[in-house]
mmCIF file of C-alpha atoms in Angstrom:
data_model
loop_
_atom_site.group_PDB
_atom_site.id
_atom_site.type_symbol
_atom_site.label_atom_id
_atom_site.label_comp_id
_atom_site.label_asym_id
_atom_site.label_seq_id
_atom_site.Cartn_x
_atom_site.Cartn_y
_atom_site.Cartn_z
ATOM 1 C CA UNK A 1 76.488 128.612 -16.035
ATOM 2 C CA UNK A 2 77.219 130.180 -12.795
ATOM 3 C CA UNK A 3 76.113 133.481 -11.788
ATOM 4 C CA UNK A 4 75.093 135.910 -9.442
ATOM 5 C CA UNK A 5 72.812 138.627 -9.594
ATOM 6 C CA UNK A 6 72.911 142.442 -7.504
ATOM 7 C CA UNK A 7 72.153 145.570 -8.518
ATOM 8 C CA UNK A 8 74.573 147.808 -9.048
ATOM 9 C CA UNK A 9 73.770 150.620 -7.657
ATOM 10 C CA UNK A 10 71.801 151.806 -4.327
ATOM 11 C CA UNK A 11 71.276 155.255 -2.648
ATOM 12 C CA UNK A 12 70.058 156.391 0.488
ATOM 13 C CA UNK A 13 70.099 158.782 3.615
ATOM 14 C CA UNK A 14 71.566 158.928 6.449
ATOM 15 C CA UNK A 15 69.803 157.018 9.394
ATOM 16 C CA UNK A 16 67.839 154.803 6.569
ATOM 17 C CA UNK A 17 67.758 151.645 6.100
ATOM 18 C CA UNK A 18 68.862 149.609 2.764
ATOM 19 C CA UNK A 19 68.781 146.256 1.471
ATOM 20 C CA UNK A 20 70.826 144.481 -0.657
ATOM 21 C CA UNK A 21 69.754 141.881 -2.645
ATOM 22 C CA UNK A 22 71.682 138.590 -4.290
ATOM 23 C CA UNK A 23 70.340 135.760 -6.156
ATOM 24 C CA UNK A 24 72.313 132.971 -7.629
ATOM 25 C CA UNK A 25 73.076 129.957 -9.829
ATOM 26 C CA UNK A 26 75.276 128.036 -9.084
ATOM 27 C CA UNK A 27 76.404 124.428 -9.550
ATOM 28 C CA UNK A 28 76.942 123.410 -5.709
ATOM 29 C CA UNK A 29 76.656 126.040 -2.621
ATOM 30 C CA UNK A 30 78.286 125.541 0.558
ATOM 31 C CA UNK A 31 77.101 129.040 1.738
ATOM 32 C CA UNK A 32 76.741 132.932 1.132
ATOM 33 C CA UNK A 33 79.451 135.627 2.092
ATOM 34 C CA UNK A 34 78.921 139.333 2.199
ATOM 35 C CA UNK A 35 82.563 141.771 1.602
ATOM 36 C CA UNK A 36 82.434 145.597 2.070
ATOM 37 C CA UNK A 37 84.993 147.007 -0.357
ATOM 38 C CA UNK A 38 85.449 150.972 0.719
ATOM 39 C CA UNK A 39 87.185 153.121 -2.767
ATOM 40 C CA UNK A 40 90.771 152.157 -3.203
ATOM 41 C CA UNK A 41 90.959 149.447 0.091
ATOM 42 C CA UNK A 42 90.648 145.682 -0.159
ATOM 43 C CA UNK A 43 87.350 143.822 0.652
ATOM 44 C CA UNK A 44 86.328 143.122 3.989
ATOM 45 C CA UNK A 45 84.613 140.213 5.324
ATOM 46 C CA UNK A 46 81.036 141.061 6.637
ATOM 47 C CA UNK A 47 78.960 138.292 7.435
ATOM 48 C CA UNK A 48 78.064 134.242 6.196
ATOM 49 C CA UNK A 49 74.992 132.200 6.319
ATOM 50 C CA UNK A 50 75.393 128.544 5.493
ATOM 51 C CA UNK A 51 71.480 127.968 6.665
ATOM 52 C CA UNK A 52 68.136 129.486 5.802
ATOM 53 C CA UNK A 53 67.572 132.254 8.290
ATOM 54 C CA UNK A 54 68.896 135.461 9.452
ATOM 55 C CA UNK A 55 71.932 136.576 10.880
ATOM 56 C CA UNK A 56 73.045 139.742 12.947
ATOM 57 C CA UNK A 57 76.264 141.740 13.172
ATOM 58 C CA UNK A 58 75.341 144.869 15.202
ATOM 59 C CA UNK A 59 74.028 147.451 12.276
ATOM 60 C CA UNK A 60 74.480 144.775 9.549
ATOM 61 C CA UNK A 61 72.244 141.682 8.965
ATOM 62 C CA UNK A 62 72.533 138.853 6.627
ATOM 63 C CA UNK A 63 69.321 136.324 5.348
ATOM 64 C CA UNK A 64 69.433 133.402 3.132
ATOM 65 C CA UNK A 65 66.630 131.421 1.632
ATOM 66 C CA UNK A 66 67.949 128.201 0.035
ATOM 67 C CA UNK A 67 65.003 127.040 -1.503
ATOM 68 C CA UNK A 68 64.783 130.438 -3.670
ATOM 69 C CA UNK A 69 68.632 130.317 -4.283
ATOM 70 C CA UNK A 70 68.450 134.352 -2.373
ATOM 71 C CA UNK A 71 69.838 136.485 0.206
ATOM 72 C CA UNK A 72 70.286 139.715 1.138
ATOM 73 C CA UNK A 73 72.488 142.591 2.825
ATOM 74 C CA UNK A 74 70.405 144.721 5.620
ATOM 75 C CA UNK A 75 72.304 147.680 6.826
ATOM 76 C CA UNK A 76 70.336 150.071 9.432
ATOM 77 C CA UNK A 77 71.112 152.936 10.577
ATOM 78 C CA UNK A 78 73.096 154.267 7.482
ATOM 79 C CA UNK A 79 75.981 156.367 7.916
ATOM 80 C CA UNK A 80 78.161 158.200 5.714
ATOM 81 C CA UNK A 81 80.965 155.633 6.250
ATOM 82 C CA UNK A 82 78.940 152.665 5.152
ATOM 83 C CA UNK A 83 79.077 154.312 1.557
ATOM 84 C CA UNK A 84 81.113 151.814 -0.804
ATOM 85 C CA UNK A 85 80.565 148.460 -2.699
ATOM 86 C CA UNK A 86 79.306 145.318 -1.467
ATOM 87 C CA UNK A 87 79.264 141.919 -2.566
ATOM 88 C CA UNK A 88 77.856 138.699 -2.208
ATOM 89 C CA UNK A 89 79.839 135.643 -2.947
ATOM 90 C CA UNK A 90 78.813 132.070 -2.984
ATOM 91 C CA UNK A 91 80.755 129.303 -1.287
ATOM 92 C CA UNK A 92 81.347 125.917 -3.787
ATOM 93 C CA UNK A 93 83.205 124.150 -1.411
ATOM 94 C CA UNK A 94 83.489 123.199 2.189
ATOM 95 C CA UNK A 95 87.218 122.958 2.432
ATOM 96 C CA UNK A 96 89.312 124.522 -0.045
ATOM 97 C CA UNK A 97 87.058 127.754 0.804
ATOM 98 C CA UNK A 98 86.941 128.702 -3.454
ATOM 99 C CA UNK A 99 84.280 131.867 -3.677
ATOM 100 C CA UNK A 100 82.427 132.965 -7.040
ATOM 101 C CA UNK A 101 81.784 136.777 -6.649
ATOM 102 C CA UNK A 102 78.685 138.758 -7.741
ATOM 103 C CA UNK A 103 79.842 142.291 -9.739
ATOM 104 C CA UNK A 104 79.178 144.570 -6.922
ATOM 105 C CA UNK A 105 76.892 146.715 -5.751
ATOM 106 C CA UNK A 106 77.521 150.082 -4.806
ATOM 107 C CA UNK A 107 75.864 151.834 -2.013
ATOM 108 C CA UNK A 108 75.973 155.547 -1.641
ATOM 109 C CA UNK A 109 74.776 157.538 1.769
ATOM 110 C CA UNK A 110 73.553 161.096 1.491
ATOM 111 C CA UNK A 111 73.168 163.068 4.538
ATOM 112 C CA UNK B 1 95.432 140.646 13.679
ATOM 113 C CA UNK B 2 95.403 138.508 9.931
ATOM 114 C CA UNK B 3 97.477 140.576 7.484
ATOM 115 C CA UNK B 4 98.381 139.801 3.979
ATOM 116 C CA UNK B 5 100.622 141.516 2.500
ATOM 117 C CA UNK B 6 100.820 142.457 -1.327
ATOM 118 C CA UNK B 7 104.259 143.634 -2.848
ATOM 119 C CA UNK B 8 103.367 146.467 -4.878
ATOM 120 C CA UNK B 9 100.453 148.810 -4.837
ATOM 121 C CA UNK B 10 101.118 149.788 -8.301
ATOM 122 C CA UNK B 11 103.198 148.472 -11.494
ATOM 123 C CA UNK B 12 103.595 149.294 -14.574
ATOM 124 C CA UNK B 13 105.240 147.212 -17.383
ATOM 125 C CA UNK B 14 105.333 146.765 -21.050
ATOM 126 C CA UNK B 15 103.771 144.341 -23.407
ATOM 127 C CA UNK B 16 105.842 141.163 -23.171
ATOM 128 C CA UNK B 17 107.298 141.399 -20.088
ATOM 129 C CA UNK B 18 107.662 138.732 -17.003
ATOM 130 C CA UNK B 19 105.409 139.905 -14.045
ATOM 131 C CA UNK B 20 105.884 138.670 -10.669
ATOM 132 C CA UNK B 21 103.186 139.464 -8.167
ATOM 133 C CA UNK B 22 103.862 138.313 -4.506
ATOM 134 C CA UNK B 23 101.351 137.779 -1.918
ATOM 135 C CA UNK B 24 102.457 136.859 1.947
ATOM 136 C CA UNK B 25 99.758 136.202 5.105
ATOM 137 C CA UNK B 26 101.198 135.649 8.457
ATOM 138 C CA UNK B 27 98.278 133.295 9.878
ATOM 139 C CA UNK B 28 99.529 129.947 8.829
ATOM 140 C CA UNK B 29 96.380 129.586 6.290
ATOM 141 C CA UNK B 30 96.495 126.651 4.440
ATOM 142 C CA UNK B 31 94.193 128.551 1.453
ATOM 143 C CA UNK B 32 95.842 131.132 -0.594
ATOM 144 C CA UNK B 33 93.599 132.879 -3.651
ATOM 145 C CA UNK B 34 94.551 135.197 -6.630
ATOM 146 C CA UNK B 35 91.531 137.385 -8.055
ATOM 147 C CA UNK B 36 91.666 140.337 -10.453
ATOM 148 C CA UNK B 37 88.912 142.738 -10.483
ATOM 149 C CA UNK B 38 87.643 145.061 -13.544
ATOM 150 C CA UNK B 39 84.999 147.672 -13.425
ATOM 151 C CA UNK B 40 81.833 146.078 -13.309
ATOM 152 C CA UNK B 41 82.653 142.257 -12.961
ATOM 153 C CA UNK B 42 83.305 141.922 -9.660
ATOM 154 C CA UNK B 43 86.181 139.670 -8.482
ATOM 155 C CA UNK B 44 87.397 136.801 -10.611
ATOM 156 C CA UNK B 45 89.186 134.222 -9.327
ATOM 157 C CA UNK B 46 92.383 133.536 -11.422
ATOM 158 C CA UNK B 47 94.627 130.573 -9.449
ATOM 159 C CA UNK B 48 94.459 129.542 -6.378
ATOM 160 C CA UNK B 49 96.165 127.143 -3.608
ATOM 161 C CA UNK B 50 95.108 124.561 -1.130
ATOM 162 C CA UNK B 51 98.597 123.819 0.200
ATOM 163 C CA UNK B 52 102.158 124.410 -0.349
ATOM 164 C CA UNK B 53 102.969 123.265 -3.916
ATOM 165 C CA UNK B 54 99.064 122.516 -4.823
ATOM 166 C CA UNK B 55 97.209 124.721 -6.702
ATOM 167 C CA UNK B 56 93.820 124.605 -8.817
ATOM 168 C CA UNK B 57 92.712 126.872 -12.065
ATOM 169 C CA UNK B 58 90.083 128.917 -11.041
ATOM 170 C CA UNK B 59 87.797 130.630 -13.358
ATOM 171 C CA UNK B 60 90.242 132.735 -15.832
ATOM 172 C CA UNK B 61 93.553 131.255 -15.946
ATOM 173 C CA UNK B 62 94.631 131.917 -19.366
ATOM 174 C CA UNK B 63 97.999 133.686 -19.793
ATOM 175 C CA UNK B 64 98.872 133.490 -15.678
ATOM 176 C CA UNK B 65 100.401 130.743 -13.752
ATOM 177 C CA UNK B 66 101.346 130.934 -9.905
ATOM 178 C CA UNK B 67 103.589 129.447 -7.259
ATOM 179 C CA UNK B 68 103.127 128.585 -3.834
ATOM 180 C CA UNK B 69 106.787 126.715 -2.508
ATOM 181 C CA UNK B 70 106.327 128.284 1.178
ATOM 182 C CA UNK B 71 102.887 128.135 2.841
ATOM 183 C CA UNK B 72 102.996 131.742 3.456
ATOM 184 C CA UNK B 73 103.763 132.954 0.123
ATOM 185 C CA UNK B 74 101.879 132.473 -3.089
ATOM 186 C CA UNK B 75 103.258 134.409 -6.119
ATOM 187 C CA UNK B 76 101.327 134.808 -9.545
ATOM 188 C CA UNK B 77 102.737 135.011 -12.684
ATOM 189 C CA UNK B 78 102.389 137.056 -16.473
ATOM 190 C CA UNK B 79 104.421 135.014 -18.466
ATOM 191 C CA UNK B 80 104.147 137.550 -21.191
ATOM 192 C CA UNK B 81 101.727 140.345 -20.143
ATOM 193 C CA UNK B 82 99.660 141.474 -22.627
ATOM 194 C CA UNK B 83 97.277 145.081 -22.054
ATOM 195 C CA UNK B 84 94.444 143.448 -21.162
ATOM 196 C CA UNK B 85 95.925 142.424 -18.060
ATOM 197 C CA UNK B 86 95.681 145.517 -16.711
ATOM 198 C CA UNK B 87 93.746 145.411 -13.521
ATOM 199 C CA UNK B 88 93.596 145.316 -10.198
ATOM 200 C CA UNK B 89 94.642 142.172 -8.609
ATOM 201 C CA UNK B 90 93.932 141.156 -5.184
ATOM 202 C CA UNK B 91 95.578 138.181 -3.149
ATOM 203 C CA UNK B 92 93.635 136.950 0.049
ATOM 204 C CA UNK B 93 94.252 133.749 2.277
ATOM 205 C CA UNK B 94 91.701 131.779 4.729
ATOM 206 C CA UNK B 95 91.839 129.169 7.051
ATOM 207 C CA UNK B 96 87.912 128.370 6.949
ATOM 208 C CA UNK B 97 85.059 127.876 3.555
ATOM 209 C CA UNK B 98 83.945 131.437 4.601
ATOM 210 C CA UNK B 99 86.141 134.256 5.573
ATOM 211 C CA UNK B 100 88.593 135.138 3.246
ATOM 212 C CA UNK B 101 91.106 138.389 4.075
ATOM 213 C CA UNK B 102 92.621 140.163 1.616
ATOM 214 C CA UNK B 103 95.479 142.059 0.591
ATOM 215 C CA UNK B 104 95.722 145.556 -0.430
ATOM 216 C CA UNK B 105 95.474 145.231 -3.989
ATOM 217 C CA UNK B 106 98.303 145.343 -6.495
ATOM 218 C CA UNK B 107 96.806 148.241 -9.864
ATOM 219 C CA UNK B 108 99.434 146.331 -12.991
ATOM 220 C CA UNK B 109 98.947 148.661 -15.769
ATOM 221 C CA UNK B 110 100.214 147.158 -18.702
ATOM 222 C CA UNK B 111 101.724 149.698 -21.573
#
């Protein structure tokens, strides 16, 4: 089967810093997406890695390790507005641009 | 600025009835999705479309069917909605394998 695995659920403070983990099965991976979903809005694109490594977005970084079928979601510097759900999602195809999405995980930021 | 559009932000309808959902992006992208997303399972990817008048299953098809006659449009269908179709469903389009954008959401509650 296909699947991807995050927790669910994550807390932390203000100023902190919190990682999000994702592993994954999947038959054929083109690369690994991360969307920031705030309560009520529509998912957001965050950040891709299509190669083993990590990647920076300002307060956000993104690492994937092929070989152990992982990544994972670094945000630094937590603030109150980076509370809602985020999810990985693996890529299946170069082209057509098809995603399978893990279940979520939601972060909450106390101050 | 991408921005899909997403005709209702809520519905409600009654066992049996036709549903049209409409979904339109004004960025020319050739890839249009349809996912619905239930507590705790993430995003699911329903139909979607490579191209005007081509479209794929994705991975929960059953009792929806969609169109897609203008490349900015791509419409799903409840041929006979049923209750537990009641979710939130969210269009999105993308040009590349990685960044999808999505619409607001459309919350179908069916009665």
């Amino acid at each position: 089967g296909q699947s991807l695995e995050q927790p669910s659920e994550v807390t932390a403070v203000e100023g902190a810093i919190v990682q999000i983990n994702c592993t994954y099965q999947t038959s054929g991976f083109y690369g690994l997406s991360w969307y920031q979903q705030h309560d009520g809005g529509a998912p957001t694109f965050l950040s891709y890695n299509a190669l083993d490594g990590l990647e920076e977005t300002g307060r956000f970084s993104s690492f994937l390790s092929r070989s152990d079928s992982y990544g994972y979601l670094l945000l630094q510097e937590l603030q109150m507005k980076d509370s809602a759900s985020y999810f990985c999602a693996v890529s299946r195809s170069s082209n057509t641009g098809k995603l399978i999405f893990g279940q979520g995980t939601t972060l909450q930021v106390k101050p | 600025d991408v921005k899909v559009t997403q005709s209702s932000r809520y519905l409600v309808k009654r066992t049996g009835e036709k549903v049209f959902l409409e979904c339109v992006q004004d960025m020319d992208h050739e890839n249009m999705f349809w996912y619905r997303q239930d507590p705790g399972l993430g995003l699911r990817l329903i139909y979607f479309s490579y191209d005007v008048k081509m479209k794929e299953k994705g991975d929960i098809p059953e009792g929806y069917s969609v169109s897609r006659e203008k490349k900015e449009r791509f419409s799903l269908i409840l041929e006979s909605a049923s209750t537990n179709q009641t979710s939130m469903y969210l269009c999105a389009s993308s040009l590349t394998h990685n960044e999808q954008f999505f619409g607001p959401g459309t919350r179908l509650t069916v009665l």
